[in-house]
Short mmCIF file of C-alpha atoms in Angstrom, two decimals:
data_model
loop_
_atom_site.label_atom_id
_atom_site.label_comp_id
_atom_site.label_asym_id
_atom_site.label_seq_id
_atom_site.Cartn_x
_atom_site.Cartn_y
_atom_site.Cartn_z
CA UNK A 20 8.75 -12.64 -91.80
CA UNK A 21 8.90 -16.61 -92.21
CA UNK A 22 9.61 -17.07 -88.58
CA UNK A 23 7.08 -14.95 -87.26
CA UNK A 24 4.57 -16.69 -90.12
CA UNK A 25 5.29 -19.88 -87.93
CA UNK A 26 5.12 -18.51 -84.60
CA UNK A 27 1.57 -17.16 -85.64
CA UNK A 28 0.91 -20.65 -87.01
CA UNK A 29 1.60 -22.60 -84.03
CA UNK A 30 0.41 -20.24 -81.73
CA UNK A 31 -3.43 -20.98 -83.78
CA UNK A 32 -2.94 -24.44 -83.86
CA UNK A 33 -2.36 -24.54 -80.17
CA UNK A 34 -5.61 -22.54 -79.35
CA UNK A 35 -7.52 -24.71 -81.71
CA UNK A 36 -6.48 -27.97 -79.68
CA UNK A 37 -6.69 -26.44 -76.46
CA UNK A 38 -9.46 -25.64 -74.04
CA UNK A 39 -9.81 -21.66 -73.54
CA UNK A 40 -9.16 -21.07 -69.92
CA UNK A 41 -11.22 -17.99 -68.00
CA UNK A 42 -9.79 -15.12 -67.19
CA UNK A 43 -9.05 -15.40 -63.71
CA UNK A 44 -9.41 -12.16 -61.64
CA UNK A 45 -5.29 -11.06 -60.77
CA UNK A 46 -6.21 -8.81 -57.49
CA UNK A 47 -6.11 -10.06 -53.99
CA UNK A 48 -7.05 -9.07 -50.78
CA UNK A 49 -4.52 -6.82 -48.14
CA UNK A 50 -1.69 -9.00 -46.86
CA UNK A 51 -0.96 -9.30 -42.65
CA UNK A 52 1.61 -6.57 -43.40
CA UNK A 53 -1.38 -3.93 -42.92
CA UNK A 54 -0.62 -2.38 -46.46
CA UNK A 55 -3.03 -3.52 -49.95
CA UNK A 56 -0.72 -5.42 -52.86
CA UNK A 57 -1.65 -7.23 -56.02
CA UNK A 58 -1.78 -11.28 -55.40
CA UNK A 59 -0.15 -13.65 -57.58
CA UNK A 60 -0.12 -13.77 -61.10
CA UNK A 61 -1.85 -17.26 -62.32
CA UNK A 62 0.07 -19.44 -64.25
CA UNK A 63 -1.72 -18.17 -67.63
CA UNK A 64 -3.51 -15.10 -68.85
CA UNK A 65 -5.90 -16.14 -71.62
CA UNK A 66 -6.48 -13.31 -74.13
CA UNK A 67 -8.73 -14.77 -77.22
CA UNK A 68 -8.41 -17.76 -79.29
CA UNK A 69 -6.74 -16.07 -81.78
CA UNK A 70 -3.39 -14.11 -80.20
CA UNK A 71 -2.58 -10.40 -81.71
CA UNK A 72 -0.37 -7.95 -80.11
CA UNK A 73 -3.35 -5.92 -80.06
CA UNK A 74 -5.07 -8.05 -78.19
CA UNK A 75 -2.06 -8.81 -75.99
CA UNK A 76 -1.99 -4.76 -75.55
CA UNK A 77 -5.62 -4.36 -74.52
CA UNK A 78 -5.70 -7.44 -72.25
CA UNK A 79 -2.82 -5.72 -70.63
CA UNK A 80 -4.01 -1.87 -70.43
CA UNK A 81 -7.45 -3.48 -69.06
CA UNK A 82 -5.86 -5.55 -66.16
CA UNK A 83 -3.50 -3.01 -65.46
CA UNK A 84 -5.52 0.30 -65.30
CA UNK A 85 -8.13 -1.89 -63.18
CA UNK A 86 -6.04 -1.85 -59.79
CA UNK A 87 -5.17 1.53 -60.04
CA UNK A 88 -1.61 1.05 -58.51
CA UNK A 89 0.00 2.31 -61.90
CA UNK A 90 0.27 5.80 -63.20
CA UNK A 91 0.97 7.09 -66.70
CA UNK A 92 0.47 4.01 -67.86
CA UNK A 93 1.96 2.70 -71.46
CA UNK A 94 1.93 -0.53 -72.99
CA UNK A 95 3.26 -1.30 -76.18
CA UNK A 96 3.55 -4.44 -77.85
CA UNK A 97 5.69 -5.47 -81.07
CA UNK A 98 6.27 -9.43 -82.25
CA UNK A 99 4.91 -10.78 -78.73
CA UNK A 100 7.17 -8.86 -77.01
CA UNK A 101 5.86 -6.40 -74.07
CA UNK A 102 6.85 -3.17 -73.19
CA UNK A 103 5.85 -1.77 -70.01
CA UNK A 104 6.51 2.31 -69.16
CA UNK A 105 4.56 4.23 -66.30
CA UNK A 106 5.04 4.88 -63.00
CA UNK A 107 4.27 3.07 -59.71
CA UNK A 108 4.70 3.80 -55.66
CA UNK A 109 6.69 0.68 -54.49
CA UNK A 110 8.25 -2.44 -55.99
CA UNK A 111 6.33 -5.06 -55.47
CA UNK A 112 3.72 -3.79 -57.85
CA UNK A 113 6.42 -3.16 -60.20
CA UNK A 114 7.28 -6.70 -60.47
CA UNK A 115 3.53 -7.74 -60.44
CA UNK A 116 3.12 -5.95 -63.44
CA UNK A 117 5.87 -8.06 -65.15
CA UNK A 118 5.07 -11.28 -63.87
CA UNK A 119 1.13 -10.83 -65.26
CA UNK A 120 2.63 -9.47 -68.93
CA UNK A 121 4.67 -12.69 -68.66
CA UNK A 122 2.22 -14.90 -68.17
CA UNK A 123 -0.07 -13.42 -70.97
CA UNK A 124 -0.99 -15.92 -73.45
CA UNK A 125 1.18 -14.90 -76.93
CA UNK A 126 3.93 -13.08 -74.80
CA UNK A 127 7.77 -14.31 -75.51
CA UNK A 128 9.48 -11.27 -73.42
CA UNK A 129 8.69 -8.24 -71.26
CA UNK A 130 10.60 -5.37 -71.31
CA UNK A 131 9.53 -3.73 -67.51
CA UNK A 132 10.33 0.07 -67.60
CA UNK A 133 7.80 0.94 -64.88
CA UNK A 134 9.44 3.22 -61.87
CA UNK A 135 9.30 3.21 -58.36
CA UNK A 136 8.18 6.23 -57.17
CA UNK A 137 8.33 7.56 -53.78
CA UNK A 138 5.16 9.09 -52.18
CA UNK A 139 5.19 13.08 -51.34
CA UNK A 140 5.46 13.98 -47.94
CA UNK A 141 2.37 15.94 -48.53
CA UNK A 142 0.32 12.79 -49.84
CA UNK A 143 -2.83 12.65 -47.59
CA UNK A 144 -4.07 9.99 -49.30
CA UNK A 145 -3.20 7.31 -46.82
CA UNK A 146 -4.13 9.22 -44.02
CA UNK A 147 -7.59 9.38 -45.62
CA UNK A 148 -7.53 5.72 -46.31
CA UNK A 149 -6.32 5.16 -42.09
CA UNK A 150 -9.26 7.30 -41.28
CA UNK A 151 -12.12 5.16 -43.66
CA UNK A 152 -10.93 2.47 -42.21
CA UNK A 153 -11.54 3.71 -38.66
CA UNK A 154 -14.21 4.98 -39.29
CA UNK A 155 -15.36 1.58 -40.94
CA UNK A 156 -14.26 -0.29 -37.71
CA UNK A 157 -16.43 2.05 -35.35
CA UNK A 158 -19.66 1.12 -37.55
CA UNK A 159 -18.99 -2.37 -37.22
CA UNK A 160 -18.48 -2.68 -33.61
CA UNK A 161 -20.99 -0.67 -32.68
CA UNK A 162 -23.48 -3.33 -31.88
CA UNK A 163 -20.63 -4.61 -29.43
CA UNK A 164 -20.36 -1.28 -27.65
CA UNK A 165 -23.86 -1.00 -26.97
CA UNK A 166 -24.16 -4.51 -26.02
CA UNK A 167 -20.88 -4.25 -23.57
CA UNK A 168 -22.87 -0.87 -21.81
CA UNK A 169 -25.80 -2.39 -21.56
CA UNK A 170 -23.99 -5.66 -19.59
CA UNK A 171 -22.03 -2.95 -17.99
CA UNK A 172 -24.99 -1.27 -16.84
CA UNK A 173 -26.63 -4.48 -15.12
CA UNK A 174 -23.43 -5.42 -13.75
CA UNK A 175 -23.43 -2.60 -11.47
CA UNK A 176 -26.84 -2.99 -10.99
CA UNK A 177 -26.24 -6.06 -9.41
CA UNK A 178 -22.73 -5.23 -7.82
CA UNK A 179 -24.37 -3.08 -5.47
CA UNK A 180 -27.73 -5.65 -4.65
CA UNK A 181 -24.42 -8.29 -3.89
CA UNK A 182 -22.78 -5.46 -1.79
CA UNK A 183 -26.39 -4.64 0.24
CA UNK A 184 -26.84 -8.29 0.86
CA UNK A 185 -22.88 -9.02 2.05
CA UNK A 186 -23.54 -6.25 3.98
CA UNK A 187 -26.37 -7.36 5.62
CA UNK A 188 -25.65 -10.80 6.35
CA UNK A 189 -22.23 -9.94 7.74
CA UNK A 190 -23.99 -7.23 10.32
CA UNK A 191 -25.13 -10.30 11.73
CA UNK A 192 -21.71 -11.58 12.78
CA UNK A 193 -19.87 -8.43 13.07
CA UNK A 194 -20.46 -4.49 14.79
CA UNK A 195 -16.90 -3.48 13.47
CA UNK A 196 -18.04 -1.00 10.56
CA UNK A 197 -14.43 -1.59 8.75
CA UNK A 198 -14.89 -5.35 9.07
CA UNK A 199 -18.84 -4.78 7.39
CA UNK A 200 -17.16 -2.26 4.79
CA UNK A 201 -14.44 -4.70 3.52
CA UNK A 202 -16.51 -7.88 3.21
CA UNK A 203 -19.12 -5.82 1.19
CA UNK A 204 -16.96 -4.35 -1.07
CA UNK A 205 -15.15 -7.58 -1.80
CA UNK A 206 -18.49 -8.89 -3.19
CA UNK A 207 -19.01 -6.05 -5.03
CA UNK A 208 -16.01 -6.36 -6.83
CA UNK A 209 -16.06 -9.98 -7.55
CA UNK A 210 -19.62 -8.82 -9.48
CA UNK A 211 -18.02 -6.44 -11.63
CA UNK A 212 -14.71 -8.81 -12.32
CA UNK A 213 -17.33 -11.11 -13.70
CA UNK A 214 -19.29 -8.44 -15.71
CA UNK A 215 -15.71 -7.67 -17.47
CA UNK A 216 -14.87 -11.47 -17.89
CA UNK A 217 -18.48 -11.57 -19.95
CA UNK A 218 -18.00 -8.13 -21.73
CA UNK A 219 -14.23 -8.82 -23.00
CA UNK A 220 -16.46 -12.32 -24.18
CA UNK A 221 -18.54 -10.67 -26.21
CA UNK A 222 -16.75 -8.08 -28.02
CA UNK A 223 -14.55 -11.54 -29.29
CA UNK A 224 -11.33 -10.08 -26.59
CA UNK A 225 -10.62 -13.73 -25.10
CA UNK A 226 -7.19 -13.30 -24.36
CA UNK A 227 -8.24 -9.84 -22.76
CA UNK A 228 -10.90 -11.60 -20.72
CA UNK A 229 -8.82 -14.49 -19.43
CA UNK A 230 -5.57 -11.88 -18.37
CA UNK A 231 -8.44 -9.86 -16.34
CA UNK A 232 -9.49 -12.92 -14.85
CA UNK A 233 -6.07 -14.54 -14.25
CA UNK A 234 -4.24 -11.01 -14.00
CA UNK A 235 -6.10 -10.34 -10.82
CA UNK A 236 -4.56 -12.27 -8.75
CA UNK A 237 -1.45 -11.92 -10.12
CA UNK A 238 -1.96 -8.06 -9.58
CA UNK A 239 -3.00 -8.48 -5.62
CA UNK A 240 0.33 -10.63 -5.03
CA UNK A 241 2.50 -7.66 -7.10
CA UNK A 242 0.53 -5.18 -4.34
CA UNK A 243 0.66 -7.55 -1.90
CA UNK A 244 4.92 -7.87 -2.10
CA UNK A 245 5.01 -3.80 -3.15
CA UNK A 246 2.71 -2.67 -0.31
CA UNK A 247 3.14 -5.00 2.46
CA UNK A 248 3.49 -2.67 5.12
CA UNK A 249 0.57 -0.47 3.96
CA UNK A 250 -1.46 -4.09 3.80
CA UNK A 251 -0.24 -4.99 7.11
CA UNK A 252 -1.65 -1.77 8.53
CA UNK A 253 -5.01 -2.14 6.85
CA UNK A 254 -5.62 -5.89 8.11
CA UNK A 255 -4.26 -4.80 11.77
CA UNK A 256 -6.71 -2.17 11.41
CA UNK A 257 -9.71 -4.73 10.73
CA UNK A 258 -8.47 -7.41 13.84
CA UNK A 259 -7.96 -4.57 15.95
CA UNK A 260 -11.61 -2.74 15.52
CA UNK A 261 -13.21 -5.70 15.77
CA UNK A 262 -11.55 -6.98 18.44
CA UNK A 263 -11.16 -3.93 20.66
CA UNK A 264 -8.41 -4.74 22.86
CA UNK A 265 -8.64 -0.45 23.94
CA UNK A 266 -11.20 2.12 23.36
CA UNK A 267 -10.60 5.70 23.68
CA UNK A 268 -8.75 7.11 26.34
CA UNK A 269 -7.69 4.26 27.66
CA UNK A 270 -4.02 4.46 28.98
CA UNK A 271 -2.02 1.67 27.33
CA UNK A 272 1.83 1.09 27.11
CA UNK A 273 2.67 -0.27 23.49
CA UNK A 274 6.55 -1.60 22.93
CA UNK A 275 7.25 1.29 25.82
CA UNK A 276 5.68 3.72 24.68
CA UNK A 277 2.72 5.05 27.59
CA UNK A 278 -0.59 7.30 27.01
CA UNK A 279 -3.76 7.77 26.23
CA UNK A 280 -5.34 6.70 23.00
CA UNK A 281 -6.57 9.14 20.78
CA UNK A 282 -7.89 7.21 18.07
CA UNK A 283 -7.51 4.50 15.73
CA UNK A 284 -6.91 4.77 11.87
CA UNK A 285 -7.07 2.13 9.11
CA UNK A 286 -2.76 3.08 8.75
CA UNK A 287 -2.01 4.12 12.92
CA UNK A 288 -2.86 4.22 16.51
CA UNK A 289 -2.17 7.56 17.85
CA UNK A 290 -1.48 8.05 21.63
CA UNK A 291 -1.10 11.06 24.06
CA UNK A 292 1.63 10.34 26.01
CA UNK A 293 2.06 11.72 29.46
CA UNK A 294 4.30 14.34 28.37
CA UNK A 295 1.86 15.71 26.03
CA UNK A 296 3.15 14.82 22.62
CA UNK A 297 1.43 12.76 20.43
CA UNK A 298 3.05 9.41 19.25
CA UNK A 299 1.36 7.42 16.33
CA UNK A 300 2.43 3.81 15.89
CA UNK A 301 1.70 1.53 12.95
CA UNK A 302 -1.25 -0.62 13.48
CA UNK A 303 0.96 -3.55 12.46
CA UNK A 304 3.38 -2.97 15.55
CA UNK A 305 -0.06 -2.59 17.91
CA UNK A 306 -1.23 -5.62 16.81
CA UNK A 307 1.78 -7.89 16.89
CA UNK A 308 3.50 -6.19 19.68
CA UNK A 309 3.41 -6.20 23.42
CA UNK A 310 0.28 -4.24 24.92
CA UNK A 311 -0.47 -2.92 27.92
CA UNK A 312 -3.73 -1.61 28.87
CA UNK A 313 -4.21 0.35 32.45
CA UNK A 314 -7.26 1.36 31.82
CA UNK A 315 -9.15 -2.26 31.60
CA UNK A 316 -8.31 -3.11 35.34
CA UNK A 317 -8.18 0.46 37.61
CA UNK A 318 -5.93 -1.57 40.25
CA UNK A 319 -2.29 -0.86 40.04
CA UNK A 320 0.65 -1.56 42.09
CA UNK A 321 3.59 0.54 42.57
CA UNK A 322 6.50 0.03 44.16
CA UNK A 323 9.72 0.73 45.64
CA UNK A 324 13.29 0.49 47.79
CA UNK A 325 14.37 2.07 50.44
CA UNK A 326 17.35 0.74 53.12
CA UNK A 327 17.94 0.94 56.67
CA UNK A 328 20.83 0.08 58.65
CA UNK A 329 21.94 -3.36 59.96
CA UNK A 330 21.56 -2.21 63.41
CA UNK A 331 17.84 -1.44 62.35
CA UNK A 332 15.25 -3.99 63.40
CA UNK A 333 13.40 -5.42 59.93
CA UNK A 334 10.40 -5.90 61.72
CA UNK A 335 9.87 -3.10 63.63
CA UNK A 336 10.70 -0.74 59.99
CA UNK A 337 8.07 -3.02 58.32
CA UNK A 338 5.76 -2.72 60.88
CA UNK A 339 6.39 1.39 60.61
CA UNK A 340 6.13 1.26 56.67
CA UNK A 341 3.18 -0.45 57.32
CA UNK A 342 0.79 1.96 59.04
CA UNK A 343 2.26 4.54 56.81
CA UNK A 344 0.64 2.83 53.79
CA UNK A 345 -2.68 1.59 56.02
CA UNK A 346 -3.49 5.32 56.66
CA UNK A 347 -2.50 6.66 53.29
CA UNK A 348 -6.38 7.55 51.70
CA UNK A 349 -5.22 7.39 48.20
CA UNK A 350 -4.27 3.39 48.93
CA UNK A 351 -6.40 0.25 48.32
CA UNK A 352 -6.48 -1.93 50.95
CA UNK A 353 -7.85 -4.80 48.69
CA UNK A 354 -5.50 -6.17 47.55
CA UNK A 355 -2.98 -5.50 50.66
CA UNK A 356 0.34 -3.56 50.48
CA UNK A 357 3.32 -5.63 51.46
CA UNK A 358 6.42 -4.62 52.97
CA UNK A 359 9.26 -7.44 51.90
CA UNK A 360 12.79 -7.88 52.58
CA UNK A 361 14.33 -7.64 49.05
CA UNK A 362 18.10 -7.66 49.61
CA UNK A 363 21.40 -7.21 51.44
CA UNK A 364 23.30 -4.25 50.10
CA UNK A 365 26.97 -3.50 51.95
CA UNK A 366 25.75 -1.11 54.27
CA UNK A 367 21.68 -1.34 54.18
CA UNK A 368 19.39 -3.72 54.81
CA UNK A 369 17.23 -2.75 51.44
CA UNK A 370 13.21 -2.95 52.01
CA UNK A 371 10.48 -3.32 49.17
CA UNK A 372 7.51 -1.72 49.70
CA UNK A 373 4.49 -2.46 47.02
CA UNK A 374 0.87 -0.81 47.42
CA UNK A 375 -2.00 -0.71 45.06
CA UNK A 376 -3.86 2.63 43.86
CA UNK A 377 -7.17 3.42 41.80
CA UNK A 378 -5.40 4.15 38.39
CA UNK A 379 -8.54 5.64 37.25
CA UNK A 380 -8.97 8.12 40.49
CA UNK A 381 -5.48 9.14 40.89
CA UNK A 382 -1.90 9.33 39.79
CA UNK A 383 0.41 6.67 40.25
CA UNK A 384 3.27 9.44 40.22
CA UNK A 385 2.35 11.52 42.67
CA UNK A 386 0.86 8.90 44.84
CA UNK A 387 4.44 7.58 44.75
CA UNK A 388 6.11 10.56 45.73
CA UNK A 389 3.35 11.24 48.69
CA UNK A 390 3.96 7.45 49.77
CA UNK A 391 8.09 7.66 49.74
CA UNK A 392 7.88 11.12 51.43
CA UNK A 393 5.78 9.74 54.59
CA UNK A 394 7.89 6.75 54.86
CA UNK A 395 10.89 8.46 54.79
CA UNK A 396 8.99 10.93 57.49
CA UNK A 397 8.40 7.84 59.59
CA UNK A 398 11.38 6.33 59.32
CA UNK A 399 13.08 9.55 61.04
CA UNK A 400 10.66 9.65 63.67
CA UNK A 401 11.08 6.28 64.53
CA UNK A 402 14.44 6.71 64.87
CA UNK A 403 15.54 4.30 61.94
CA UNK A 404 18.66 5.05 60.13
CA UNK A 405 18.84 5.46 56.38
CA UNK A 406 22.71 5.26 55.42
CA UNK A 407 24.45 6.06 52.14
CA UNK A 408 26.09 3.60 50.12
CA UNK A 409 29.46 3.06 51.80
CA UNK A 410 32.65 4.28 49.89
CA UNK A 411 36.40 2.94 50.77
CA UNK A 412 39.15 5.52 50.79
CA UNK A 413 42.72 4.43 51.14
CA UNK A 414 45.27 7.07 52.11
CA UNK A 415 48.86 5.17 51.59
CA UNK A 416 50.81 7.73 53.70
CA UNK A 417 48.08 7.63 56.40
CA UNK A 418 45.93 10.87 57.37
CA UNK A 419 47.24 13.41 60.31
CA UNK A 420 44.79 14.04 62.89
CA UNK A 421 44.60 16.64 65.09
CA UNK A 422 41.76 17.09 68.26
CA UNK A 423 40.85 20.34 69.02
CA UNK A 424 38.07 20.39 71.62
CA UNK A 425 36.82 24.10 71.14
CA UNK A 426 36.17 23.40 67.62
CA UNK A 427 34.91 20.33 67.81
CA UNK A 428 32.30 22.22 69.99
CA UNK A 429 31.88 24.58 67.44
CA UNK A 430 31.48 21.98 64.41
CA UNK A 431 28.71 20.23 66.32
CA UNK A 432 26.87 22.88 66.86
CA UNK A 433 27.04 24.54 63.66
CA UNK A 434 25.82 20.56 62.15
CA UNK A 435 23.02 20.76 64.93
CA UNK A 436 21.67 24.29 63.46
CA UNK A 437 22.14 23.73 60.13
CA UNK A 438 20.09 20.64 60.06
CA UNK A 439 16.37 21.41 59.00
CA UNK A 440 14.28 19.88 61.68
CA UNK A 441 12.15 16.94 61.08
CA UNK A 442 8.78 19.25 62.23
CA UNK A 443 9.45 20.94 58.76
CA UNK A 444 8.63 18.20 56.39
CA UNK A 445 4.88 18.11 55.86
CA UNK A 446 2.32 15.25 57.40
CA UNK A 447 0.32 16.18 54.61
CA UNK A 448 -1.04 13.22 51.80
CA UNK A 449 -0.19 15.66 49.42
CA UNK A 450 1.73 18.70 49.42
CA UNK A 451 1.92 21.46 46.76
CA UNK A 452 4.55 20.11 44.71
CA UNK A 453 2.69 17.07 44.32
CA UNK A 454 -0.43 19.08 43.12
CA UNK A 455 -2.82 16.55 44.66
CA UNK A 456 -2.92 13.05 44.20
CA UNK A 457 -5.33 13.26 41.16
CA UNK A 458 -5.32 11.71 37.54
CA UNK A 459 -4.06 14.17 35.05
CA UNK A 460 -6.21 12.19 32.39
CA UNK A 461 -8.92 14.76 32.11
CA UNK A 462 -5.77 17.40 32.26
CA UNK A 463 -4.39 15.13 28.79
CA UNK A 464 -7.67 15.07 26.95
CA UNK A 465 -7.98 18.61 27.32
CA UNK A 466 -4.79 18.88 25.57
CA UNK A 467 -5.54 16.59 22.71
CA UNK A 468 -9.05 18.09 22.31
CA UNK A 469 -7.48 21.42 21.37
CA UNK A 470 -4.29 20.42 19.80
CA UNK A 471 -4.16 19.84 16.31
CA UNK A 472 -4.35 15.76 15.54
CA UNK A 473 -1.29 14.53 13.20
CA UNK A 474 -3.32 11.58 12.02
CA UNK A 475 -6.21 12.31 9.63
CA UNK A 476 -9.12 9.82 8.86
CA UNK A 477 -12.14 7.99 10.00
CA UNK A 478 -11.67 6.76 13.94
CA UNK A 479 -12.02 3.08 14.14
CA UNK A 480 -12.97 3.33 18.07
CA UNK A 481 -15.81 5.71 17.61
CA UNK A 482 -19.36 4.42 18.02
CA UNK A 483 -20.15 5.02 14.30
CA UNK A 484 -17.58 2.90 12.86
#
């Protein structure tokens, strides 16, 4: 009783001297962690001027019951010490609650019985709280969304006045429709980059705007390194429309490959070949490769070897080779055919024979064939010899030979009447097997007109694009 006369004593004394302090307000705002607990406890809880454990109890139940975090709350308090029981859902409010009966003004110990408790699975309490909050959120940014629509909405609007005017001004330096379709677009879409850089702006997404912005072209080198064959394709397909180096139907040879072109795609050039098959090759390979185009001069020369024998005169073959290809009606005598020495094989003196044709009229195959036929026809009337390749055969033991006129008789004449006379081979430009001396172009459109086309999409070549 004496020592708790003196305690009481110097506890009034001490509030008499000393300035009451305000009650200062013990809950804080939600921590970064993304769930709500109690602040600090300040460094003294001020409960009247003159300290009871009643008033020590009330202060207590007041500050307690106020944040709601503490269930079945009790608080006793006997000689200025505390004694906390109830029940609480995590720790740190546990020790919250001791720390503020602590620093209570007239409080020498706290006894903290409050338990942790752990939250029912069924507890939809939180979920509640998630959905406030969202729901909270959505009201405040509101203003934002309608704001980033209606900057949406003119950026669009003037995406596609920027694409009508690209459009326009590059028709001026361009007829390729792909060429007019890429530049436009690209305006377009450096509009609507810009409308997102100012939208991300206003709704306060910086970082967001600036990783558009400096993401793009981050993003085109990515596609760029990922799809460089597909981008290859597409840019051959822009040089190459606009500056047509074939049009349709034209017979071209592309890294040996030979036909007719079909069409051109933004990914492939497809090509009829003579055979009839379709063959498409990547507008890359057109582009960078080795063309050949037929069709943009009609002239083309063909050519040819044939040998005679060294007892042969050159001149007087030439001069029969010659008049072969002088009368010849499918042969252009601008520019003149030529009949040249090319070589000295071992048992032929060999003969090159060039002559130019109409590639657009007829075929350079069959002319060909027509034009070696009647040479070879000439030759044999003339009287000039065409050996074979000579061959060397050694016999080590020698060869027995034995001369028997009556069949030697025999032999010759069988030789003479097995041997097709010369009046048998036609005079004829063409014969049937060579069909007529004709282009089989119109023959190889037909086909590709009625044959299904392997390569879909818009042709690059036509008059619309």
């Amino acid at each position: 009783a004496t020592f708790r006369l003196i305690f009481v004593t110097m506890a009034a004394v001490s509030l008499t001297v000393a300035t009451p302090a305000r009650s200062q307000q013990t809950a804080v705002p939600a921590t970064q962690s993304g769930q709500d607990t109690l602040g600090s406890v300040s460094d003294r809880v001020s409960v009247s001027t003159s300290v009871s454990d009643s008033d020590i109890k009330q202060r207590l139940i007041e500050i307690l019951s106020a944040t709601g975090r503490f269930s079945a709350l009790d608080v006793s308090v006997r000689g200025g010490v505390v004694f906390l029981q109830g029940f609480t859902t995590n720790e740190e409010d546990r020790r919250w609650a001791g720390d503020l009966a602590r620093k209570t003004e007239g409080v020498a110990a706290v006894m903290n019985h409050i338990a942790v408790t752990k939250p029912s699975v069924w507890d939809f309490q939180p979920a509640v709280e998630e959905i406030r909050n969202l729901g909270r959120g959505i009201v405040r940014t509101t203003p934002f969304v309608v704001l980033a629509i209606l900057v949406l909405a003119f950026t669009v609007l003037l995406a596609k006045l920027a694409t009508r005017a690209a459009r326009r001004v590059a028709r001026n330096h361009t007829t390729s429709a792909l060429l007019l379709d890429v530049t436009a677009r690209g305006a377009g879409f450096v509009v609507i980059l810009v409308g997102l850089y100012v939208v991300f702006r206003v709704m306060g997404l910086t970082t967001v705007a600036l990783t558009v912005v400096g993401g793009t072209g981050v993003l085109g080198i990515i596609l760029g390194i990922a799809f460089r064959d597909i981008s290859e394709n597409l840019l051959a397909s822009v040089f190459l429309s606009v500056q047509h180096p074939f049009s349709n139907g034209d017979l071209v040879e592309i890294e040996g490959v030979t036909g007719y072109v079909q069409r051109l795609t933004m990914r492939a050039t497809l090509l009829m070949t003579l055979d009839g098959n379709h063959v498409q090759i990547p507008n890359s390979t057109v582009y960078k490769g080795i063309l050949r185009n037929f069709t943009s001069n009609p002239n083309r020369r063909e050519d040819f070897t044939v040998g005679i024998g060294y007892d042969d005169p050159v001149p007087f073959a030439q001069q029969v080779a010659l008049k072969v290809l002088a009368e010849h009606p499918a042969l252009l005598k601008d520019p003149e055919p030529w009949v040249l020495v090319d070589s000295l094989g071992s048992t032929t003196v060999n003969l090159k024979i060039y002559f130019w044709l109409d590639g657009t009229r007829h075929s350079w195959l069959k002319v060909k064939s027509s034009v070696i036929r009647l040479v070879k026809r000439a030759f044999q009337d003339a009287g000039i010899s065409m050996p074979d390749e000579a061959r060397e055969l050694i016999f080590p033991n020698g060869v027995p030979v034995t001369i028997r006129e009556a069949d030697n008789a025999q032999q010759d004449e069988r030789k003479e009447t097995d041997r097709p006379p010369t009046d048998l081979e036609a005079e004829d430009v063409a014969t049937d097997a060579e069909a007529g001396l004709r282009s089989e172009a119109a023959e190889i459109e037909e086909q590709a007109r009625t044959s299904r086309s392997p390569e879909q999409g818009d042709d690059l070549l036509s008059p619309g694009s």
